[in-house]
Coordinates of C-alpha atoms in Angstrom, one line a residue:
Chain D
M1 CA 17.4 -67.8 1.0
E2 CA 20.1 -65.1 0.6
K3 CA 20.4 -65.4 -3.1
E4 CA 16.6 -65.3 -3.5
N5 CA 16.3 -62.1 -1.5
E6 CA 19.2 -60.6 -3.4
I7 CA 17.5 -61.3 -6.7
V8 CA 14.2 -59.7 -5.5
E9 CA 16.1 -56.6 -4.3
M10 CA 17.9 -56.2 -7.6
L11 CA 14.6 -56.6 -9.5
K12 CA 13.0 -54.0 -7.2
E13 CA 15.7 -51.6 -7.9
F14 CA 15.6 -52.2 -11.7
L15 CA 11.9 -52.0 -12.1
K16 CA 11.1 -49.1 -9.8
E17 CA 7.5 -48.1 -10.4
N18 CA 6.8 -51.1 -12.6
F19 CA 7.3 -53.4 -9.6
V20 CA 4.1 -54.6 -8.1
K21 CA 5.0 -57.2 -5.5
A22 CA 7.2 -60.2 -4.8
N23 CA 7.2 -63.1 -2.5
I24 CA 9.5 -66.1 -1.8
P25 CA 7.3 -68.9 -0.7
N26 CA 10.0 -71.5 -0.5
R27 CA 13.6 -72.2 -1.1
R28 CA 14.5 -71.6 -4.8
R29 CA 11.1 -70.3 -5.6
I30 CA 10.4 -66.6 -6.3
F31 CA 7.1 -65.0 -7.5
V32 CA 7.4 -61.5 -8.9
H33 CA 4.5 -59.4 -10.1
I34 CA 5.3 -56.7 -12.6
K35 CA 3.4 -54.2 -14.8
K36 CA 2.7 -55.4 -18.3
D37 CA 4.7 -52.7 -20.2
A38 CA 7.9 -53.6 -18.3
L39 CA 8.0 -57.2 -19.6
K40 CA 10.5 -56.9 -22.4
D41 CA 13.0 -54.9 -20.4
T42 CA 12.6 -57.1 -17.3
V43 CA 13.2 -60.4 -19.3
K44 CA 16.2 -58.8 -21.0
Y45 CA 17.6 -57.8 -17.6
L46 CA 16.9 -61.3 -16.2
V47 CA 18.5 -63.1 -19.1
K48 CA 21.5 -60.9 -19.8
D49 CA 22.4 -59.6 -16.3
L50 CA 20.9 -62.1 -13.8
Q51 CA 21.6 -65.3 -15.8
F52 CA 18.0 -66.5 -15.9
K53 CA 18.7 -68.1 -19.3
H54 CA 16.3 -71.0 -19.1
L55 CA 12.6 -70.5 -19.7
S56 CA 10.8 -73.6 -18.2
T57 CA 7.4 -72.6 -19.5
I58 CA 4.7 -70.0 -19.7
T59 CA 1.4 -70.4 -17.8
G60 CA -1.8 -68.6 -18.5
V61 CA -4.4 -68.3 -15.7
D62 CA -8.0 -67.0 -16.1
L63 CA -8.7 -64.7 -13.2
G64 CA -12.2 -63.7 -14.2
K65 CA -12.0 -60.2 -15.6
K66 CA -8.3 -60.5 -16.3
I67 CA -5.9 -63.1 -17.6
E68 CA -2.6 -63.7 -15.8
V69 CA 0.5 -64.7 -17.8
I70 CA 3.3 -66.3 -15.8
Y71 CA 6.8 -66.8 -17.2
H72 CA 8.7 -69.5 -15.3
L73 CA 12.4 -68.7 -15.6
A74 CA 15.3 -70.7 -14.1
Y75 CA 18.6 -69.4 -12.8
K76 CA 21.3 -72.0 -13.7
G77 CA 18.7 -74.6 -13.5
S78 CA 18.2 -74.0 -9.8
I79 CA 16.1 -71.0 -8.7
E80 CA 12.8 -70.9 -10.4
L81 CA 11.5 -67.3 -10.8
S82 CA 7.8 -66.9 -11.8
L83 CA 7.4 -63.5 -13.4
R84 CA 3.7 -62.6 -13.6
L85 CA 1.7 -59.9 -15.2
T86 CA -2.0 -59.4 -15.9
V87 CA -3.7 -58.4 -19.1
S88 CA -7.4 -57.4 -19.6
K89 CA -9.7 -60.1 -20.9
K90 CA -11.2 -57.8 -23.5
N91 CA -8.0 -57.1 -25.2
P92 CA -5.5 -59.7 -23.9
S93 CA -2.2 -58.6 -25.5
V94 CA 1.4 -58.6 -24.4
S95 CA 4.7 -58.3 -26.3
T96 CA 6.6 -61.4 -27.3
I97 CA 9.9 -62.4 -25.7
T98 CA 10.9 -64.8 -28.5
H99 CA 13.7 -62.5 -29.7
L100 CA 15.2 -62.6 -26.2
I101 CA 14.5 -66.3 -25.5
P102 CA 14.0 -68.3 -28.8
G103 CA 12.8 -71.2 -26.7
A104 CA 9.6 -69.3 -25.8
V105 CA 8.2 -69.8 -29.3
L106 CA 6.0 -72.8 -28.6
Y107 CA 5.0 -71.8 -25.1
E108 CA 3.6 -68.5 -26.3
R109 CA 1.7 -70.2 -29.0
E110 CA 0.2 -72.6 -26.5
V111 CA -1.0 -69.7 -24.2
H112 CA -2.3 -67.9 -27.3
E113 CA -4.3 -70.9 -28.4
L114 CA -5.7 -72.0 -25.0
L115 CA -6.4 -68.7 -23.4
G116 CA -6.5 -66.2 -26.3
V117 CA -3.6 -64.0 -25.3
N118 CA -2.1 -62.2 -28.3
F119 CA 1.7 -62.1 -28.2
E120 CA 2.6 -59.0 -30.3
G121 CA 5.5 -59.5 -32.6
H122 CA 5.5 -63.4 -32.4
P123 CA 6.7 -64.8 -35.8
D124 CA 3.9 -67.3 -36.2
L125 CA 0.8 -67.7 -34.0
S126 CA -0.9 -70.4 -36.1
P127 CA -2.8 -73.2 -34.4
L128 CA -0.5 -75.6 -32.6
I129 CA -2.6 -77.8 -30.3
L130 CA -6.4 -77.7 -31.0
P131 CA -8.1 -79.6 -33.9
E132 CA -8.1 -77.9 -37.3
E133 CA -11.8 -77.3 -37.2
W134 CA -11.9 -75.7 -33.8
P135 CA -14.0 -72.6 -33.9
E136 CA -12.2 -69.3 -33.7
G137 CA -12.5 -67.3 -30.5
V138 CA -13.2 -70.3 -28.2
Y139 CA -10.4 -70.6 -25.7
P140 CA -10.9 -73.8 -23.8
L141 CA -8.9 -72.9 -20.7
R142 CA -11.0 -69.8 -20.0
K143 CA -13.4 -70.3 -17.1
E144 CA -16.6 -69.2 -19.0
H145 CA -16.4 -72.3 -21.2
E146 CA -18.1 -75.2 -19.4
L147 CA -17.0 -78.7 -20.1
A148 CA -20.4 -79.6 -21.7
Y149 CA -19.9 -76.8 -24.2
L150 CA -16.4 -78.0 -25.2
K151 CA -17.6 -81.5 -25.4
E152 CA -20.4 -80.3 -27.8
I153 CA -17.7 -78.8 -30.1
T154 CA -15.7 -82.0 -30.2
S155 CA -18.7 -84.3 -30.7
K156 CA -19.9 -82.1 -33.6
K157 CA -16.5 -82.6 -35.1
S158 CA -16.5 -86.3 -34.7
K159 CA -20.0 -86.6 -36.2
R160 CA -18.8 -84.7 -39.2
E161 CA -15.8 -87.0 -39.6
K162 CA -18.1 -90.0 -39.4
R163 CA -20.3 -88.6 -42.2
N164 CA -17.3 -88.0 -44.4
Chain B
M1 CA 24.2 -78.5 -53.6
S2 CA 21.0 -76.7 -54.4
H3 CA 18.5 -78.6 -56.6
G4 CA 16.6 -75.4 -57.3
S5 CA 13.2 -76.5 -56.0
I6 CA 12.0 -76.7 -52.4
I7 CA 9.9 -79.7 -51.6
K8 CA 7.4 -79.7 -48.7
I9 CA 7.1 -82.9 -46.7
P10 CA 4.2 -83.3 -44.3
F11 CA 5.4 -85.7 -41.7
G12 CA 3.1 -87.6 -39.3
P13 CA 0.8 -86.8 -37.5
Q14 CA -0.6 -90.1 -36.3
H15 CA 1.6 -92.2 -34.1
P16 CA -0.6 -94.4 -32.0
A17 CA 2.0 -95.0 -29.3
L18 CA 3.1 -91.4 -28.7
K19 CA 2.1 -89.3 -25.8
E20 CA 2.4 -86.2 -28.0
P21 CA 1.9 -87.2 -31.6
V22 CA 3.8 -84.7 -33.7
N23 CA 3.3 -83.5 -37.3
F24 CA 6.2 -81.7 -39.0
L25 CA 6.1 -79.9 -42.2
F26 CA 9.6 -80.2 -43.7
E27 CA 10.8 -78.1 -46.6
V28 CA 13.6 -79.9 -48.3
D29 CA 16.1 -78.8 -51.0
G30 CA 17.3 -82.0 -52.6
E31 CA 18.2 -84.2 -49.6
T32 CA 18.7 -81.3 -47.2
V33 CA 16.1 -80.1 -44.7
V34 CA 15.9 -76.3 -45.0
N35 CA 12.8 -75.5 -42.8
V36 CA 10.8 -77.3 -40.1
K37 CA 7.4 -76.4 -38.8
P38 CA 6.0 -78.5 -35.9
R39 CA 2.3 -79.0 -35.3
I40 CA 1.5 -80.8 -32.1
G41 CA -1.6 -81.7 -30.2
Y42 CA -3.1 -84.5 -32.2
N43 CA -3.7 -86.3 -29.0
H44 CA -4.6 -83.3 -26.9
R45 CA -6.9 -84.6 -24.2
G46 CA -7.6 -81.4 -22.3
I47 CA -5.9 -82.7 -19.2
E48 CA -5.3 -79.3 -17.7
K49 CA -9.1 -78.5 -17.9
A50 CA -9.8 -82.0 -16.5
F51 CA -7.6 -81.2 -13.5
E52 CA -9.8 -78.3 -12.6
L53 CA -12.9 -80.5 -12.6
R54 CA -11.7 -83.3 -10.3
T55 CA -10.8 -83.4 -6.6
Y56 CA -7.1 -83.5 -5.5
T57 CA -7.4 -87.2 -4.8
R58 CA -8.8 -88.1 -8.2
N59 CA -6.2 -85.9 -9.8
I60 CA -3.4 -88.3 -8.6
Y61 CA -4.8 -90.9 -11.0
L62 CA -5.1 -88.3 -13.7
A63 CA -1.5 -87.2 -13.3
E64 CA -0.5 -90.9 -13.4
R65 CA -2.0 -91.1 -16.9
I66 CA -0.4 -88.1 -18.5
C67 CA 2.4 -90.4 -19.7
G68 CA 2.7 -94.2 -19.9
I69 CA 6.5 -94.4 -19.6
C70 CA 7.3 -91.7 -17.0
S71 CA 4.0 -92.0 -15.0
D72 CA 5.9 -91.8 -11.7
A73 CA 7.6 -88.5 -12.6
H74 CA 4.2 -86.8 -13.1
T75 CA 2.7 -88.1 -9.9
T76 CA 5.9 -87.2 -8.0
C77 CA 5.6 -83.7 -9.4
Y78 CA 1.9 -83.5 -8.7
T79 CA 2.0 -84.9 -5.1
Q80 CA 4.9 -82.7 -4.0
A81 CA 3.1 -79.6 -5.4
I82 CA 0.0 -80.4 -3.4
E83 CA 2.0 -81.3 -0.3
E84 CA 3.7 -77.9 -0.5
L85 CA 0.3 -76.2 -0.8
L86 CA -0.9 -78.2 2.2
G87 CA 2.2 -77.5 4.2
V88 CA 3.0 -81.1 4.8
E89 CA 6.1 -83.1 4.0
A90 CA 6.2 -86.7 3.0
P91 CA 8.0 -88.9 5.6
L92 CA 11.7 -89.6 4.8
R93 CA 11.1 -93.2 4.1
A94 CA 8.5 -92.3 1.5
R95 CA 10.9 -89.8 -0.1
Y96 CA 13.5 -92.5 -0.4
I97 CA 11.0 -94.9 -2.0
R98 CA 10.2 -92.1 -4.4
V99 CA 13.8 -91.9 -5.4
I100 CA 14.1 -95.7 -5.8
I101 CA 11.0 -95.8 -8.1
A102 CA 12.2 -92.7 -10.0
E103 CA 15.6 -94.2 -10.7
L104 CA 14.1 -97.6 -11.7
E105 CA 11.8 -95.7 -14.0
R106 CA 14.7 -93.8 -15.5
I107 CA 16.6 -97.1 -16.1
Q108 CA 13.6 -98.7 -17.9
S109 CA 12.8 -95.5 -19.8
H110 CA 16.3 -95.1 -21.1
A111 CA 16.5 -98.8 -21.9
L112 CA 13.3 -98.5 -23.9
W113 CA 14.7 -95.5 -25.7
L114 CA 18.0 -97.1 -26.5
G115 CA 16.1 -100.1 -27.9
L116 CA 14.1 -97.8 -30.2
V117 CA 17.3 -96.0 -31.3
A118 CA 18.8 -99.3 -32.1
H119 CA 15.7 -100.2 -34.1
E120 CA 15.8 -96.8 -35.9
I121 CA 19.3 -97.4 -37.1
G122 CA 18.5 -100.9 -38.2
F123 CA 20.3 -102.7 -35.5
D124 CA 17.4 -104.9 -34.4
T125 CA 19.5 -107.5 -32.5
L126 CA 20.5 -104.8 -30.0
F127 CA 16.9 -103.7 -29.8
M128 CA 15.8 -107.2 -28.8
Y129 CA 18.7 -107.6 -26.3
I130 CA 17.9 -104.3 -24.6
W131 CA 14.2 -104.8 -24.3
R132 CA 14.8 -108.3 -22.9
D133 CA 17.0 -106.7 -20.2
R134 CA 14.4 -104.0 -19.6
E135 CA 12.0 -106.7 -18.4
T136 CA 14.1 -107.2 -15.3
I137 CA 13.1 -103.7 -14.1
L138 CA 9.5 -104.2 -15.1
D139 CA 9.4 -107.4 -13.1
I140 CA 10.7 -105.5 -10.1
F141 CA 7.9 -102.9 -10.6
E142 CA 5.4 -105.7 -10.7
M143 CA 6.7 -107.2 -7.5
I144 CA 6.6 -103.8 -5.7
S145 CA 3.4 -102.4 -7.0
G146 CA 1.5 -105.1 -8.9
N147 CA 1.9 -103.2 -12.1
R148 CA 4.5 -103.1 -14.8
I149 CA 3.9 -99.6 -16.1
H150 CA 1.4 -97.6 -14.0
Y151 CA 2.8 -98.3 -10.6
A152 CA 0.6 -95.8 -8.8
M153 CA 3.1 -95.5 -6.0
N154 CA 2.7 -91.9 -5.0
T155 CA -0.1 -90.3 -3.1
I156 CA -0.4 -86.9 -1.4
G157 CA 1.5 -87.2 1.8
G158 CA 3.8 -90.1 0.9
V159 CA 3.7 -93.4 -1.0
R160 CA 1.1 -96.1 -1.1
R161 CA 3.3 -99.2 -0.9
D162 CA 6.3 -100.0 1.1
I163 CA 9.5 -101.7 -0.2
H164 CA 9.8 -104.6 2.2
A165 CA 13.1 -106.3 3.3
A166 CA 11.9 -109.5 1.5
M167 CA 12.0 -107.6 -1.8
M168 CA 15.5 -106.3 -1.4
P169 CA 17.4 -109.4 -2.7
K170 CA 15.4 -109.4 -5.9
I171 CA 15.8 -105.7 -6.5
K172 CA 19.5 -105.8 -5.9
K173 CA 19.9 -108.8 -8.1
G174 CA 18.1 -107.0 -10.9
L175 CA 20.2 -103.9 -10.4
D176 CA 23.4 -106.0 -10.6
L177 CA 22.2 -107.6 -13.8
M178 CA 21.3 -104.2 -15.3
E179 CA 24.7 -102.8 -14.3
K180 CA 26.5 -105.6 -16.1
R181 CA 24.4 -105.3 -19.2
V182 CA 24.6 -101.5 -19.4
K183 CA 28.4 -101.7 -19.1
Y184 CA 28.4 -104.2 -22.0
Y185 CA 26.2 -101.8 -24.1
L186 CA 28.5 -98.9 -23.3
D187 CA 31.3 -101.0 -24.8
V188 CA 29.1 -102.0 -27.8
V189 CA 28.1 -98.4 -28.7
Q190 CA 31.7 -97.2 -28.6
T191 CA 33.1 -100.0 -30.7
E192 CA 30.3 -101.1 -33.0
Q193 CA 30.7 -99.5 -36.5
T194 CA 26.9 -99.7 -37.2
I195 CA 26.2 -97.3 -34.4
L196 CA 29.3 -95.1 -34.7
K197 CA 28.7 -94.5 -38.4
R198 CA 25.0 -93.7 -37.9
A199 CA 25.2 -91.6 -34.7
T200 CA 28.4 -89.6 -34.9
G201 CA 28.0 -86.0 -36.0
V202 CA 24.3 -86.5 -36.7
G203 CA 21.6 -84.1 -35.2
I204 CA 24.1 -81.5 -33.9
L205 CA 22.9 -79.2 -31.2
K206 CA 25.5 -76.6 -30.2
P207 CA 25.7 -75.7 -26.5
K208 CA 24.6 -72.1 -27.2
D209 CA 21.6 -73.3 -29.2
A210 CA 20.7 -75.8 -26.5
V211 CA 20.5 -73.0 -23.9
D212 CA 18.8 -70.5 -26.1
L213 CA 16.1 -72.9 -27.2
C214 CA 15.6 -74.0 -23.6
A215 CA 16.4 -77.7 -24.2
V216 CA 16.0 -80.0 -21.2
G217 CA 17.3 -83.2 -19.8
P218 CA 19.7 -85.6 -21.6
I219 CA 19.6 -83.4 -24.7
L220 CA 21.0 -80.4 -22.8
R221 CA 23.5 -82.6 -21.0
A222 CA 24.6 -84.2 -24.3
S223 CA 25.5 -80.7 -25.4
G224 CA 27.8 -80.3 -22.5
I225 CA 25.5 -78.2 -20.2
K226 CA 25.5 -79.5 -16.7
N227 CA 21.9 -79.1 -15.7
D228 CA 19.8 -81.6 -13.7
V229 CA 16.8 -80.8 -11.5
R230 CA 17.9 -83.6 -9.2
A231 CA 21.1 -81.8 -8.4
D232 CA 20.2 -78.1 -8.9
D233 CA 16.7 -78.1 -7.3
P234 CA 16.7 -81.3 -5.2
Y235 CA 13.4 -82.9 -4.3
A236 CA 12.3 -86.2 -2.6
A237 CA 15.5 -87.5 -1.0
Y238 CA 18.0 -86.5 -3.7
N239 CA 19.7 -84.0 -1.4
E240 CA 20.8 -86.9 0.8
I241 CA 22.2 -89.1 -1.9
P242 CA 25.5 -88.4 -3.7
F243 CA 25.5 -88.8 -7.4
N244 CA 27.1 -87.4 -10.6
V245 CA 25.4 -85.3 -13.2
I246 CA 26.5 -86.9 -16.5
T247 CA 27.4 -84.7 -19.4
C248 CA 29.0 -85.3 -22.8
D249 CA 30.2 -82.6 -25.2
G250 CA 29.7 -84.3 -28.6
C251 CA 26.4 -82.6 -29.2
D252 CA 25.3 -85.4 -31.5
I253 CA 23.2 -88.6 -31.3
L254 CA 26.2 -90.6 -30.0
S255 CA 26.5 -88.2 -27.1
R256 CA 22.8 -88.6 -26.3
I257 CA 23.3 -92.4 -26.3
M258 CA 26.3 -92.1 -24.0
V259 CA 24.6 -89.7 -21.6
R260 CA 21.6 -92.0 -21.2
L261 CA 23.7 -95.1 -20.8
E262 CA 25.9 -93.4 -18.1
E263 CA 22.7 -92.2 -16.4
M264 CA 21.5 -95.7 -16.3
L265 CA 24.7 -96.7 -14.4
E266 CA 24.3 -93.7 -12.1
G267 CA 20.6 -94.7 -11.6
V268 CA 21.7 -98.2 -10.5
E269 CA 24.1 -96.6 -8.0
I270 CA 21.5 -94.1 -6.7
A271 CA 18.9 -96.9 -6.3
R272 CA 21.4 -99.1 -4.4
H273 CA 22.4 -96.3 -2.1
A274 CA 18.8 -95.4 -1.4
L275 CA 17.9 -99.1 -0.7
D276 CA 20.8 -99.4 1.8
S277 CA 20.3 -96.1 3.6
M278 CA 16.5 -96.0 3.6
P279 CA 15.3 -95.2 7.2
E280 CA 12.6 -97.1 9.0
G281 CA 9.3 -95.4 9.6
V282 CA 5.9 -94.6 8.2
I283 CA 5.4 -94.2 4.5
R284 CA 2.6 -91.7 4.4
V285 CA 0.8 -89.1 6.4
R286 CA -2.9 -88.4 6.2
V287 CA -3.9 -85.1 4.6
P288 CA -7.1 -83.1 4.5
M289 CA -9.3 -83.0 1.5
K290 CA -9.5 -79.3 1.3
V291 CA -6.3 -77.4 0.1
P292 CA -5.8 -73.9 1.4
Q293 CA -5.5 -71.0 -1.1
G294 CA -2.1 -70.7 -2.7
E295 CA 0.1 -71.4 -5.7
V296 CA 3.2 -73.5 -6.2
V297 CA 5.7 -74.4 -8.9
S298 CA 7.0 -78.0 -8.7
R299 CA 9.9 -79.5 -10.7
V300 CA 11.1 -83.0 -11.2
E301 CA 13.8 -84.5 -13.4
A302 CA 11.8 -87.0 -15.5
P303 CA 13.7 -89.5 -17.6
R304 CA 13.3 -87.1 -20.6
G305 CA 14.3 -83.9 -18.7
E306 CA 12.9 -81.1 -16.6
L307 CA 9.2 -81.6 -15.8
I308 CA 7.4 -78.6 -14.4
H309 CA 3.9 -78.4 -12.9
Y310 CA 2.2 -75.2 -11.7
A311 CA -0.8 -75.4 -9.3
K312 CA -3.1 -72.8 -8.0
S313 CA -5.6 -73.7 -5.3
N314 CA -8.7 -71.7 -4.2
G315 CA -9.5 -73.3 -0.8
T316 CA -11.8 -76.0 -2.1
T317 CA -11.3 -79.6 -2.9
K318 CA -10.5 -78.9 -6.5
P319 CA -7.6 -76.9 -8.0
E320 CA -8.3 -73.5 -9.6
R321 CA -5.6 -74.1 -12.3
Y322 CA -3.2 -76.8 -13.0
K323 CA -0.5 -76.5 -15.6
V324 CA 1.8 -79.3 -16.9
R325 CA 4.8 -78.9 -19.2
S326 CA 6.3 -82.2 -20.2
P327 CA 9.9 -82.4 -21.2
T328 CA 9.1 -83.4 -24.8
L329 CA 7.5 -80.0 -25.5
G330 CA 10.6 -78.3 -24.1
N331 CA 12.8 -80.1 -26.5
I332 CA 10.8 -79.5 -29.7
P333 CA 12.4 -76.2 -30.6
A334 CA 15.8 -77.8 -30.1
L335 CA 14.7 -80.8 -32.2
C336 CA 13.7 -78.4 -35.1
K337 CA 17.2 -76.9 -34.9
M338 CA 18.9 -80.3 -35.0
L339 CA 16.9 -81.3 -38.1
L340 CA 17.8 -78.1 -40.0
G341 CA 20.6 -78.6 -42.5
G342 CA 20.5 -82.4 -42.0
Y343 CA 19.5 -85.1 -44.5
V344 CA 16.0 -86.5 -45.0
A345 CA 17.4 -89.9 -44.2
D346 CA 18.5 -88.6 -40.7
I347 CA 15.0 -87.5 -39.7
P348 CA 14.0 -90.8 -37.9
I349 CA 17.2 -91.1 -35.9
V350 CA 17.3 -87.4 -34.9
L351 CA 13.6 -87.5 -34.0
A352 CA 14.1 -90.6 -31.9
G353 CA 17.2 -89.0 -30.4
I354 CA 15.1 -86.6 -28.2
D355 CA 13.1 -89.5 -26.9
P356 CA 9.6 -88.1 -27.6
C357 CA 8.1 -91.1 -25.7
F358 CA 7.9 -93.3 -28.8
A359 CA 9.5 -91.6 -31.7
C360 CA 8.2 -93.4 -34.7
M361 CA 6.1 -92.4 -37.6
D362 CA 3.6 -94.3 -39.6
R363 CA 4.1 -92.8 -42.9
M364 CA 5.3 -89.7 -44.7
A365 CA 3.8 -88.0 -47.7
F366 CA 6.2 -86.3 -50.0
I367 CA 4.8 -83.4 -52.1
D368 CA 6.6 -81.8 -54.9
T369 CA 5.0 -78.4 -55.0
K370 CA 6.2 -77.5 -58.5
K371 CA 5.2 -80.7 -60.2
N372 CA 2.2 -81.3 -57.9
R373 CA 3.2 -84.9 -57.3
K374 CA 2.5 -86.7 -54.1
W375 CA 3.8 -90.0 -52.9
V376 CA 4.0 -91.8 -49.6
L377 CA 6.9 -93.6 -48.0
T378 CA 6.3 -96.0 -45.2
M379 CA 8.8 -96.3 -42.3
P380 CA 10.5 -99.5 -43.6
Q381 CA 10.8 -97.9 -47.1
L382 CA 12.4 -94.8 -45.5
R383 CA 14.8 -97.0 -43.6
R384 CA 15.8 -98.8 -46.7
K385 CA 16.3 -95.5 -48.4
Y386 CA 18.9 -94.4 -46.0
K387 CA 20.5 -97.8 -45.7
R388 CA 21.2 -97.6 -49.4
K389 CA 22.6 -94.2 -48.9
C390 CA 24.9 -95.5 -46.2
M391 CA 26.1 -98.3 -48.4
Q392 CA 27.0 -95.8 -51.2
K393 CA 29.2 -93.9 -48.8

């Protein structure tokens, strides 16, 4: 657990007032909550100085009024650091990290499409997963969309296809 | 040599057998691929949403069905995530059984992949041989679990079926046979010109690109990066079993074949060791239905690479959020990189090289944007196209 504590301390020192909180629930697992504006600098610091070069994935979570974006970064494949920040649901927007980690390109598009988070500066946020006829502004992983409503969308689509 | 006009080739998207059917839009200049745009999700089933609507027990069966070939990797990842949330640990015997099943799964998955690669390069005899040998492992699965593919071995708190002493001789005999055959195939791929000509120097992924594009699993290891969740972030009983992480620094298709074949041999050794040193005891502990509030990140080395699940619980019987990132998605940016600058005729083998569950395409439509012509090539036609090309060389 020494290495994990050391990483948290270094991040705390680096982030200063942008640090919200951190916890180490288990061996090789770290959760760090930061302020939204510090994302680019923090990821740069993690990649360049702390050797967190591998991005496992990006998760989006609907918290009700806010949306949480979690970046799962790995240190030499071993320690998995989950860097989290929240964005407002009205204007969910955060800067892209694709210029720091090119491998983030599809993960950002996935979160954009399923939860409606806008990644500023992303080279291409065109649809990736949902059907081509999916209505704009409906983000299926948001809690306000009941399954029945999503089913309605897909059944309308299949009816149209049958007609054609 | 530039031919002056860029041709766009939509590729896919329907592949009935694939977990993640992929559509690529290729821009080609003559025979060279100059741009690649992936479009995934043609088989998007909304599994993450479905996780939120089912109880933890029912979700085991859902996790099992994320993938047909690496079903055990997903349930291992799911059950260990929920176990961590509950604060329970599966008994040691159960964790050993998880290792045995995971390694048998890796052997059959790599065998399946190697068969497909052989098929893609037009070496169907090898394909038939490998898939015949793969049956050995599937028969073992049938004996242990009653099923060849969806073994449904894992449950929250342990495993559902024991591996009895009476099964040991058959498993060990199967492993001996696999070892003998894999050694033979290792010899074949290193000496057979059909494979060497087709796989050497094709689909290059440099180590730096592999790291930058966050490639996972055998793709990363075939680019010389020693990264394996089993060794770096041990789960189940991997911390008690000695094994080697296989790497190869050729960065091409041949290296990916070598890494996977060596991993099959290593898998045989791991399974043997686990069978011999498996402790006696119970195979599962009972767990409550309700899961306390919390969140967890769970990782497993699936046959195709790092698999990561994120779970958030809210104190009820259903998860608040469940996130799955399968290894194939992790390898798609790297795949695009491998295809860039390569030949159109290399697309099938490079695509198959990342093992996207079943890498095969039904048809391809070629569109010449300037002349507005469109024509379709079927997979066999495409194979003939590159075979002719090879003969010209």
